[in-house]
mmCIF file of C-alpha atoms in Angstrom:
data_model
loop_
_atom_site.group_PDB
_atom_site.id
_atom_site.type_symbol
_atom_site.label_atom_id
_atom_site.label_comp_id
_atom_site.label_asym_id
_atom_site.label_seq_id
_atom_site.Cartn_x
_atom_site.Cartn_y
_atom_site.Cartn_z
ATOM 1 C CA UNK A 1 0.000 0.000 0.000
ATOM 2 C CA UNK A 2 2.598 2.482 0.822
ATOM 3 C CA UNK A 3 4.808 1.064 -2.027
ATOM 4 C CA UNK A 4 1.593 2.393 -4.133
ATOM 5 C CA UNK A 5 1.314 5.528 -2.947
ATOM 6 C CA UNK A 6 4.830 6.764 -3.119
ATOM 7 C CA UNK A 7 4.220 5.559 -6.787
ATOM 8 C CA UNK A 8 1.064 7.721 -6.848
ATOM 9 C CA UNK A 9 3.193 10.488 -5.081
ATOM 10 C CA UNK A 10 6.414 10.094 -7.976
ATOM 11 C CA UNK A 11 3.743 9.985 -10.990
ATOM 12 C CA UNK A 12 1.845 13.352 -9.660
ATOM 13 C CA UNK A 13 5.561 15.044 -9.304
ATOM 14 C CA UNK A 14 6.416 14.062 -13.353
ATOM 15 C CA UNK A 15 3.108 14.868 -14.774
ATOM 16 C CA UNK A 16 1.988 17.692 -12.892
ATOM 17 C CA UNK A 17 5.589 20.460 -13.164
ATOM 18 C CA UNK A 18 5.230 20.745 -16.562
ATOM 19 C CA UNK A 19 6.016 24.639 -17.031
ATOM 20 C CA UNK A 20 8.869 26.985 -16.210
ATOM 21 C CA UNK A 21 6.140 29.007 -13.918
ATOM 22 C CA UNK A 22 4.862 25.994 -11.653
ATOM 23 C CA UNK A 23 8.365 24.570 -11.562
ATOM 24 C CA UNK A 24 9.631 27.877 -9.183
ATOM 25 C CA UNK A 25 7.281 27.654 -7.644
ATOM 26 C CA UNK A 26 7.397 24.407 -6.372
ATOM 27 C CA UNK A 27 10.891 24.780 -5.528
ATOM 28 C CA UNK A 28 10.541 27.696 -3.465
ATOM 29 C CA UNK A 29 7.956 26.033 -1.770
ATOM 30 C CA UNK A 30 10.353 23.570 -0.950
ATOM 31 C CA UNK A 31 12.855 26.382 0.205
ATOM 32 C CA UNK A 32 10.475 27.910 2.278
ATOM 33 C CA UNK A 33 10.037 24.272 3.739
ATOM 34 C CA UNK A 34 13.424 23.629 4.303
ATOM 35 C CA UNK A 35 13.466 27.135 6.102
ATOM 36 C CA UNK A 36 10.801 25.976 8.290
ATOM 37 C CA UNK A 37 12.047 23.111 9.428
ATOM 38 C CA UNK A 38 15.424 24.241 10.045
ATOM 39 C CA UNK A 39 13.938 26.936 12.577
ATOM 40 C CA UNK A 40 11.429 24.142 14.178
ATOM 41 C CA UNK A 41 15.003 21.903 14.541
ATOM 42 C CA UNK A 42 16.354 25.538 16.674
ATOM 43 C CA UNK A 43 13.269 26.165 18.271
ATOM 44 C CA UNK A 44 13.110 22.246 19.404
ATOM 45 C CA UNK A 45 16.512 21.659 20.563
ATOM 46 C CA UNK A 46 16.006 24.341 23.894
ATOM 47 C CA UNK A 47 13.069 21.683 25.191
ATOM 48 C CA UNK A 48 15.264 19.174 27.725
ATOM 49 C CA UNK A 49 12.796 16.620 27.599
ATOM 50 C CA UNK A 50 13.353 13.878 24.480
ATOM 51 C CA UNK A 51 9.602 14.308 23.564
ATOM 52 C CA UNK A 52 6.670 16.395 24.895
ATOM 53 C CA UNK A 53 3.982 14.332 25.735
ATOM 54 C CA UNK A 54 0.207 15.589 25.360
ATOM 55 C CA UNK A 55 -3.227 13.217 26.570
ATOM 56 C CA UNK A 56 -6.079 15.253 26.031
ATOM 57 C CA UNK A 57 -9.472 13.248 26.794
ATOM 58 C CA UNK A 58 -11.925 13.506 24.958
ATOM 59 C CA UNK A 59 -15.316 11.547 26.126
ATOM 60 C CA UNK A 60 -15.389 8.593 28.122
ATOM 61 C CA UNK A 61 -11.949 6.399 27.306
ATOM 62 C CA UNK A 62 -11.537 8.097 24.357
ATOM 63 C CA UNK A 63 -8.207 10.051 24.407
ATOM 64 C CA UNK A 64 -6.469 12.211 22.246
ATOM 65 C CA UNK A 65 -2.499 11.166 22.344
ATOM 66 C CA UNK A 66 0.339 13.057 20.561
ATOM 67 C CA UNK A 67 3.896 12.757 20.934
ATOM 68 C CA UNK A 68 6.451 15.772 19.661
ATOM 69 C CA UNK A 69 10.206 14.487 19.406
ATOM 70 C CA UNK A 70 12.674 17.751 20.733
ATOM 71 C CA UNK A 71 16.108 17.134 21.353
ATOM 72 C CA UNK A 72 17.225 13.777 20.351
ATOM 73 C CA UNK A 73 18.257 11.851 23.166
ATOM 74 C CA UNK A 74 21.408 8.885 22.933
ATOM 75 C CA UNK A 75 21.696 7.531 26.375
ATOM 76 C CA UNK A 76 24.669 7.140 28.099
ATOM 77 C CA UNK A 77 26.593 8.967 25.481
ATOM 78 C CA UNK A 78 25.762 12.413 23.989
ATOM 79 C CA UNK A 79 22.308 14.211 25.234
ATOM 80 C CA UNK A 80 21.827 16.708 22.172
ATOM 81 C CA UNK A 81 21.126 16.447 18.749
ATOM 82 C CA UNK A 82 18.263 18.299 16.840
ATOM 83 C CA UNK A 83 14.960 17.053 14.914
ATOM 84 C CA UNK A 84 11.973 18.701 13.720
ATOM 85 C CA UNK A 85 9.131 16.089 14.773
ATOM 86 C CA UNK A 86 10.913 13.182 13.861
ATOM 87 C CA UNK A 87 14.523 11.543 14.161
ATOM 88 C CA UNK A 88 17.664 13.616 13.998
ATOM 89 C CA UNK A 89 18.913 11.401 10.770
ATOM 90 C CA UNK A 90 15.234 12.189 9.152
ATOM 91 C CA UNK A 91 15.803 15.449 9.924
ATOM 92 C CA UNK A 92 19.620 15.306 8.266
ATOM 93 C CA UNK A 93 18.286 13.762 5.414
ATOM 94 C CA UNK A 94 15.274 16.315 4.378
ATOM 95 C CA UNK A 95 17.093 18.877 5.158
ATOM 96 C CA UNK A 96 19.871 17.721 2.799
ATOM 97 C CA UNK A 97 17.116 17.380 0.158
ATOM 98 C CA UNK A 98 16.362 20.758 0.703
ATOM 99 C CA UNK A 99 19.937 22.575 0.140
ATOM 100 C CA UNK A 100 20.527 21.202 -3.546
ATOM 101 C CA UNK A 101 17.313 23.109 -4.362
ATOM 102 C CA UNK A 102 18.274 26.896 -3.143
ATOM 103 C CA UNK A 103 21.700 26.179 -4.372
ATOM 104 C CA UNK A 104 20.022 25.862 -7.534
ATOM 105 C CA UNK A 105 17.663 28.406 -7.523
ATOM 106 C CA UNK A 106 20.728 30.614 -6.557
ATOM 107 C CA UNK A 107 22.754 29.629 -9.570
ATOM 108 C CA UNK A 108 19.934 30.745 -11.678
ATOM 109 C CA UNK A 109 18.413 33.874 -10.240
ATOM 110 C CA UNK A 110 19.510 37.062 -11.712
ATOM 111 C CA UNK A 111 18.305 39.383 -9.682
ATOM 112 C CA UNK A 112 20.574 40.092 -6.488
ATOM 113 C CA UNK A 113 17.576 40.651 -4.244
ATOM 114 C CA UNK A 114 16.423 36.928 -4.232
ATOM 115 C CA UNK A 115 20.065 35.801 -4.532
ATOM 116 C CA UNK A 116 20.824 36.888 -0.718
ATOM 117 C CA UNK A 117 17.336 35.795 0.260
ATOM 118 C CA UNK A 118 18.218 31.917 -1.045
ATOM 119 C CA UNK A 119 21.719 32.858 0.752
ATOM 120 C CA UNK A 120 20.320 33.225 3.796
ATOM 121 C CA UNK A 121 18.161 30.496 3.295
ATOM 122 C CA UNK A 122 21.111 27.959 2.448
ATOM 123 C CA UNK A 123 22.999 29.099 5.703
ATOM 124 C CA UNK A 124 19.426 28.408 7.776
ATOM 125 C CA UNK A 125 18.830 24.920 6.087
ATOM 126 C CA UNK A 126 22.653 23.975 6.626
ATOM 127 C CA UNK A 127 22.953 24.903 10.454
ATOM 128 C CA UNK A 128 19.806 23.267 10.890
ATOM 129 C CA UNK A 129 20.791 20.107 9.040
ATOM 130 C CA UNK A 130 24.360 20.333 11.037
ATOM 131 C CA UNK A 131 22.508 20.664 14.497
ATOM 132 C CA UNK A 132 21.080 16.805 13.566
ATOM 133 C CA UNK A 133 24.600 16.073 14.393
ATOM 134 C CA UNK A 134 23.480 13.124 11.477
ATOM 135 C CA UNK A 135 27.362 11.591 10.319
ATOM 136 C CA UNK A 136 25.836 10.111 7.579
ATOM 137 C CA UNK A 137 24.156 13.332 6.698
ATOM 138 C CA UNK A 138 27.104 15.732 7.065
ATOM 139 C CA UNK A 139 29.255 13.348 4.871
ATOM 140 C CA UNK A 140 26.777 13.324 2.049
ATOM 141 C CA UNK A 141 26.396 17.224 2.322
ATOM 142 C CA UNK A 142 29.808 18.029 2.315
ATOM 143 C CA UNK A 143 29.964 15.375 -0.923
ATOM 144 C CA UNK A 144 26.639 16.607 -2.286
ATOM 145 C CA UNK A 145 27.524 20.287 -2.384
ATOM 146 C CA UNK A 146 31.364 19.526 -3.756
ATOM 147 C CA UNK A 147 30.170 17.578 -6.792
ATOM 148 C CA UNK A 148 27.458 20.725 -7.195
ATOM 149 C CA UNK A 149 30.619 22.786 -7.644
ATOM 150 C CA UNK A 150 32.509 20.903 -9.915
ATOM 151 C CA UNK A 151 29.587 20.151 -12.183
ATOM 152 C CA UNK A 152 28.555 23.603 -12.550
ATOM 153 C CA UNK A 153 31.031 25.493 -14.865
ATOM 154 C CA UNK A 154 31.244 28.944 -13.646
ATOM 155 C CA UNK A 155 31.506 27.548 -10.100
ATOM 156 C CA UNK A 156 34.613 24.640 -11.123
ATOM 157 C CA UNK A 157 36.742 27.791 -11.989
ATOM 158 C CA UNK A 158 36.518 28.379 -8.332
ATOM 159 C CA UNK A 159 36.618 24.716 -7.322
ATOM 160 C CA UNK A 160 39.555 24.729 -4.707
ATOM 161 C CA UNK A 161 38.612 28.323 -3.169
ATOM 162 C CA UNK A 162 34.726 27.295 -2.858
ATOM 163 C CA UNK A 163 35.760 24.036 -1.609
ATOM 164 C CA UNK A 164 37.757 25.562 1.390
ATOM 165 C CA UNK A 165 35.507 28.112 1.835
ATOM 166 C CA UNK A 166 32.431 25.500 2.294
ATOM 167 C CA UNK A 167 34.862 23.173 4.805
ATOM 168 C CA UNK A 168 35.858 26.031 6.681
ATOM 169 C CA UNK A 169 32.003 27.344 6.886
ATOM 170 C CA UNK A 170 30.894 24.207 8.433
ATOM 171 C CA UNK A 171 33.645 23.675 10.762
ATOM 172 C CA UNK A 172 32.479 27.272 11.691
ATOM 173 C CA UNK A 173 28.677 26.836 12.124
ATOM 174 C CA UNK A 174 29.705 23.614 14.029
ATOM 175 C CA UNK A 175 31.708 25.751 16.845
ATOM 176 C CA UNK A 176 29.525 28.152 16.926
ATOM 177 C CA UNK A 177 26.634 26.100 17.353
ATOM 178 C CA UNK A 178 28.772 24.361 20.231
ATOM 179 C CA UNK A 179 29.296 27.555 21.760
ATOM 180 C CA UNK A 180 26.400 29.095 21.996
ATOM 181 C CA UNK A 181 24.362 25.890 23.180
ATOM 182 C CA UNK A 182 26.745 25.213 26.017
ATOM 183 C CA UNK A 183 26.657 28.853 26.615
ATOM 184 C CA UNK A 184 22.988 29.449 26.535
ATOM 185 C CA UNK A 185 21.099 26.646 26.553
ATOM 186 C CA UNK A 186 23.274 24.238 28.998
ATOM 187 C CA UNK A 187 25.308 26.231 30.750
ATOM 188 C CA UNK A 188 27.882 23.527 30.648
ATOM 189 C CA UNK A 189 25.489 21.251 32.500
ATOM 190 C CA UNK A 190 25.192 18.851 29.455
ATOM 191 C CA UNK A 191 27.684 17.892 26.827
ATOM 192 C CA UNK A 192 26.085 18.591 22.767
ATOM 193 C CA UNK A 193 27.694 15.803 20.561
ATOM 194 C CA UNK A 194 29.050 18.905 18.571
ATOM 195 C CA UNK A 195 30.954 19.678 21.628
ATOM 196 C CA UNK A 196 31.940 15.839 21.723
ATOM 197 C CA UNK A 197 32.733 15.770 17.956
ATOM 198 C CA UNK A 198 34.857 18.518 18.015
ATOM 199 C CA UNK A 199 36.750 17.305 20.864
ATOM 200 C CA UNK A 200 37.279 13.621 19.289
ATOM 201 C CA UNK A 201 36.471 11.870 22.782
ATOM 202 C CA UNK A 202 36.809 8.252 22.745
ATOM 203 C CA UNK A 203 33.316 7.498 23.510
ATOM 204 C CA UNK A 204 32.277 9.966 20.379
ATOM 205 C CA UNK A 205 34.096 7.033 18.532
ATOM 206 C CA UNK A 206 32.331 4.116 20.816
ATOM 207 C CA UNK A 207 29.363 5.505 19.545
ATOM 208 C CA UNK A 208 30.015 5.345 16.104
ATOM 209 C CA UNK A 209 31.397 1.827 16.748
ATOM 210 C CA UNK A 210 28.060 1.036 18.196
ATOM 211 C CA UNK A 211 25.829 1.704 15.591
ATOM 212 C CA UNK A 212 27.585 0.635 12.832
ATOM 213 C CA UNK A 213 27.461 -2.872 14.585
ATOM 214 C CA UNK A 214 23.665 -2.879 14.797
ATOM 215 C CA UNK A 215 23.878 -2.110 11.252
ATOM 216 C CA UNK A 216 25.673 -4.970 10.482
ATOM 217 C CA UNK A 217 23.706 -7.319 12.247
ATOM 218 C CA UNK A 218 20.502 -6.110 10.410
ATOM 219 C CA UNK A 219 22.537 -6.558 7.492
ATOM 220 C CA UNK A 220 23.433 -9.945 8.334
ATOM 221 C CA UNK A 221 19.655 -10.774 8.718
ATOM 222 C CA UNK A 222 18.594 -9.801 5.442
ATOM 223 C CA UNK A 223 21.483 -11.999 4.104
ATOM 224 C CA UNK A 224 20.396 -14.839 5.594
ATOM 225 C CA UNK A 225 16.633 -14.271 4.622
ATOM 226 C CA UNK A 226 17.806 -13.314 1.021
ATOM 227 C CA UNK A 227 19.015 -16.786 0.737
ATOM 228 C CA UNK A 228 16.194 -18.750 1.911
ATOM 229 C CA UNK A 229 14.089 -17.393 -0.864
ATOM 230 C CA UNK A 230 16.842 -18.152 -2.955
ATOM 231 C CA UNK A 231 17.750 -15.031 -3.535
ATOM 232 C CA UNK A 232 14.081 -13.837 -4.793
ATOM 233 C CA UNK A 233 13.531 -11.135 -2.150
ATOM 234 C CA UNK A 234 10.634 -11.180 0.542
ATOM 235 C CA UNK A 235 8.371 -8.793 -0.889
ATOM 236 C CA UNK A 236 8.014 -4.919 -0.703
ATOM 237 C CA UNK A 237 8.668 -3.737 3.281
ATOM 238 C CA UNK A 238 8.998 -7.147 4.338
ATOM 239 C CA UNK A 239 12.995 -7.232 5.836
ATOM 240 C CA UNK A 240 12.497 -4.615 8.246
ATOM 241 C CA UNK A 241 10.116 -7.128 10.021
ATOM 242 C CA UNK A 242 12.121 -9.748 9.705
ATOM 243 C CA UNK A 243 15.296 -8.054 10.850
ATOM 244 C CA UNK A 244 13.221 -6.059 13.558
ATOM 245 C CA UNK A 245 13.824 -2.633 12.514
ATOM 246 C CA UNK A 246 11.879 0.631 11.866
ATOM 247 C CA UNK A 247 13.376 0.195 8.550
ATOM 248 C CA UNK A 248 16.374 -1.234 6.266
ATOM 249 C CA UNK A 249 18.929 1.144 7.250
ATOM 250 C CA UNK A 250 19.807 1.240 3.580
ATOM 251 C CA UNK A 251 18.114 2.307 0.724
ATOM 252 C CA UNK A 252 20.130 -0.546 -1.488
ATOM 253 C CA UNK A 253 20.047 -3.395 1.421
ATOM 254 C CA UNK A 254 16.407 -2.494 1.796
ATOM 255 C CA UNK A 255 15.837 -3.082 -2.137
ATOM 256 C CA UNK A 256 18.055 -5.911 -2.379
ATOM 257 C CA UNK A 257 16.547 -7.901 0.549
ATOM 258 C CA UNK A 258 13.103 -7.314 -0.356
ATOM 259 C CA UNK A 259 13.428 -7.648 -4.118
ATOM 260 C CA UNK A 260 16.312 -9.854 -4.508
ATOM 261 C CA UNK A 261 18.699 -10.153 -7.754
ATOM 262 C CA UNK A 262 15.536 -8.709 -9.430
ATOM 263 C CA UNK A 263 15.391 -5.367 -7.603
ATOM 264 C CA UNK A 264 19.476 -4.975 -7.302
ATOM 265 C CA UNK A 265 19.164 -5.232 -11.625
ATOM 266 C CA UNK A 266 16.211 -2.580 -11.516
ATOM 267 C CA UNK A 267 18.134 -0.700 -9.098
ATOM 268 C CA UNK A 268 21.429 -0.517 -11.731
ATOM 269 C CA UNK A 269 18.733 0.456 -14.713
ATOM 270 C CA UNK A 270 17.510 3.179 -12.845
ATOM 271 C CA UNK A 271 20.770 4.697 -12.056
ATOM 272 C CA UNK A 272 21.899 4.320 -15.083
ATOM 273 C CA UNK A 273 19.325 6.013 -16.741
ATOM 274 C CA UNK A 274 18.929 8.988 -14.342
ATOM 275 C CA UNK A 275 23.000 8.979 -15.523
ATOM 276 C CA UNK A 276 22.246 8.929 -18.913
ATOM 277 C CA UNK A 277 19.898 12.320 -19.140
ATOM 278 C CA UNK A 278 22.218 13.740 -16.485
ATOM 279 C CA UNK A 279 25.028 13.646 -19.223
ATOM 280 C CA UNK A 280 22.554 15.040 -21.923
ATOM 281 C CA UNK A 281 22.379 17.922 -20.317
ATOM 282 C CA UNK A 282 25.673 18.165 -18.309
ATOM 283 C CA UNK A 283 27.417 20.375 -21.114
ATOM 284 C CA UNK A 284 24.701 22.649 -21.364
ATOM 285 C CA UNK A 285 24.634 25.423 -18.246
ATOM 286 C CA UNK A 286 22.460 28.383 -19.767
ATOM 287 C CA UNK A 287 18.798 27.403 -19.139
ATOM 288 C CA UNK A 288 16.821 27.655 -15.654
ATOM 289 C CA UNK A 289 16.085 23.734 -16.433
ATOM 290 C CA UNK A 290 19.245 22.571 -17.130
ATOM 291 C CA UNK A 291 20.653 24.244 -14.063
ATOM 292 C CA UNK A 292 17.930 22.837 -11.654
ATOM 293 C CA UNK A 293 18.232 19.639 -13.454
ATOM 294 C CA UNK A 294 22.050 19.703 -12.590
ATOM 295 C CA UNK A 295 21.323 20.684 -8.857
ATOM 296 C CA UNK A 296 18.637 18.274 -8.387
ATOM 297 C CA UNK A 297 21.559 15.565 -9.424
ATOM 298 C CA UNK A 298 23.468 17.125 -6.896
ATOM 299 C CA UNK A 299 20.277 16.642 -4.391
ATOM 300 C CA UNK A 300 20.635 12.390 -5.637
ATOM 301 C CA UNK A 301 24.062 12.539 -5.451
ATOM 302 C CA UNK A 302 23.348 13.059 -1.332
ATOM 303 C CA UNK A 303 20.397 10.987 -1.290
ATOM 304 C CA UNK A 304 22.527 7.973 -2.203
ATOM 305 C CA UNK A 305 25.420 8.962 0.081
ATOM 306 C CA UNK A 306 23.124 8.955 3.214
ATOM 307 C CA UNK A 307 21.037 6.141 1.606
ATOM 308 C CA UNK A 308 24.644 3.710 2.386
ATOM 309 C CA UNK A 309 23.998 3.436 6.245
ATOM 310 C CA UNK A 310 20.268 4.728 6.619
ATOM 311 C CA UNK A 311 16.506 4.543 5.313
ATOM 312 C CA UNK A 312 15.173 2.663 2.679
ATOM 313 C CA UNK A 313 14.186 2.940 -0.660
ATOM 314 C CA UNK A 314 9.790 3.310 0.300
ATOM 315 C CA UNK A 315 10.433 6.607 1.680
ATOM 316 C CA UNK A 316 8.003 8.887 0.274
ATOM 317 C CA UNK A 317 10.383 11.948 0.021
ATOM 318 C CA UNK A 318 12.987 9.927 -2.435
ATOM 319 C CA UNK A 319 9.541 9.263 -4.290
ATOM 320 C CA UNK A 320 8.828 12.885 -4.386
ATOM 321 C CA UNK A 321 12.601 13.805 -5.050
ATOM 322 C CA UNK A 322 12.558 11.566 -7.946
ATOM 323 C CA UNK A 323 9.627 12.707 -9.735
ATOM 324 C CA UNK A 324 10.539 16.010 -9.416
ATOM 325 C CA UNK A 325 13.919 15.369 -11.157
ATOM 326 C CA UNK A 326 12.235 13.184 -13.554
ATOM 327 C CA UNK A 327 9.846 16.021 -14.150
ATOM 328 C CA UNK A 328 12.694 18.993 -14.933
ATOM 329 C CA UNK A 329 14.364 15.885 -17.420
ATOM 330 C CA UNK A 330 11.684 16.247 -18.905
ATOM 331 C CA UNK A 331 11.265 20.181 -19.254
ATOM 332 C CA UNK A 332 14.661 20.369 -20.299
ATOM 333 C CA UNK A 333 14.464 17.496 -23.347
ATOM 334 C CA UNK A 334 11.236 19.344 -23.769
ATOM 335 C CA UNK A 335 12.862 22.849 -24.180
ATOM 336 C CA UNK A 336 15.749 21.363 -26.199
ATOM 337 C CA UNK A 337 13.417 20.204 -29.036
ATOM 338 C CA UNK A 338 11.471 23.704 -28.715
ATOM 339 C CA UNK A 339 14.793 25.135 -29.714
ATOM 340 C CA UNK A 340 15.530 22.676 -32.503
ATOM 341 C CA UNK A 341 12.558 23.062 -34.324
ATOM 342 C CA UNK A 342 13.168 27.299 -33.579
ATOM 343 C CA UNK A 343 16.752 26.657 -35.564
ATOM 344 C CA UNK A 344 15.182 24.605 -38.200
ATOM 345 C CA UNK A 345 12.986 26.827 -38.828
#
């Protein structure tokens, strides 16, 4: 069922952007999103509790429950790391969705006004994405926004300066951040895991060594249950229940085990077609299209960095992500035949 509607959900994205006019505005939507939930992730990380817990009754033994995830909670290690309603590595990873978008918009905007608004708005996505304190997420947006620059041509003249300039801006949000919530918020009371990260403490390290064993384990699992179907998967969302998790903590594991040699070959064909268009357009830099198209790449690019070690492939946002790529393909094959038939003529 879900598998369906994040099918429903990619097939609205490619048919429905079909103009220059709804395109922008779709992305700034999903700026102003991004903006959103990188404040929420701020506003959030102040609360001490791990969740705020609200039972309103209703009539009788009827009861309204909600539960609102603050500051995410690791215990026995770090105390801090920020989320907007859900985990910090969901958090991480839709913000890292978000980024690739402005960056875009920013590379095609001419008009300076809006260019230090989607500034502004890639610093506030950023800090909010880097107050996750998601590994995974920080490696793919550090990779994610390096490939950006090197694709783009009047940015690769500027590779090595931008490059420094980007590592040296998150090392600097990162002690800043550490700063001012030890400062403000704590008052030294409680260590952030920036504070811990930036000190390299052993147990920073034990917790990395942690999870990445419960990773492997899962993995293990779906091994083991990808060979007694003989390597024929066991069906859409069915490993995470077998291996016990919220999901496949991998968006190729996931497909793998619940596909088998089938999905891994569908997998390949999809990657190499999304390739494919990418390098149709690669060389060609002058359209609002083809530079969306090229940082909505960028966008992938991360999505399958962070996708290694966490989520799974029925994650409505990839879905969404997709189609919406899919959808500016096909405005920019679109508006390259438009200008063929302009030449012939």
């Amino acid at each position: 069922y879900v598998m369906l509607l994040n099918a429903a959900i990619l097939a609205l994205m490619v048919c429905s952007v079909r103009d220059e006019t709804f395109n922008k505005k779709v992305m700034w939507f999903l700026v102003a999103v991004g903006i959103v939930h990188a404040l929420i992730v701020v506003a959030l990380y102040g609360v001490k509790t791990g969740a705020i817990d609200y039972d309103r009754g209703l009539s009788g033994n009827v009861h309204f429950l909600a539960k609102v995830l603050t500051g995410g909670k690791n215990k026995g290690l770090f105390v801090r790391r920020g989320n907007a309603f859900n985990t910090p590595n969901d958090t991480a990873f839709m913000l890292n969705t978000f980024f690739p978008v402005a960056l875009g918009l920013f590379m095609a905007e001419m008009k300076k006004f809006r260019k230090w608004i989607l500034f502004f708005a890639m610093l506030i996505i950023s800090s909010g994405m880097l107050l996750a304190m998601s590994r995974a997420g920080i490696g793919a947006f550090v990779v994610m926004t390096l490939s950006v620059f090197f694709i783009f041509r009047k940015a690769r003249r500027y590779f090595i300066a931008l490059s420094l300039a980007l590592l040296i801006g998150v090392l600097a949000i990162f002690y800043t951040e550490s700063v001012t919530l030890q400062s403000i918020f704590f008052r030294g009371q409680m260590e952030t895991r920036i504070s811990a990260m930036l000190k390299n403490k052993s147990s920073d390290t034990v917790e990395s060594s942690h999870f990445l064993k419960q990773r492997i384990q899962l993995w293990k699992r779906g091994v083991k249950m990808l060979e007694r179907s003989s390597f024929m998967g066991a069906g859409v969302g069915n490993y995470k229940f077998y291996a016990l998790a919220p999901h496949g903590h991998s968006i190729y594991f996931s497909t793998v085990f619940d596909f088998g040699i089938l999905g891994l070959l569908v997998l390949i064909a999809v990657v190499f077609i999304l390739a494919r268009y990418f390098l149709l357009f690669f060389r060609l830099q002058s359209s609002y299209f083809q530079i969306m198209g090229i940082a909505l790449f960028g966008g992938l690019i991360g999505i399958g960095i962070h996708g290694l070690v966490d989520f799974e492939y029925n994650n409505p946002l990839i879905w969404a992500y997709v189609g919406l790529t899919l959808s500016t393909i096909n405005l920019i094959r679109w508006e390259a035949s438009k200008n063929a038939r302009a030449a012939v003529d």
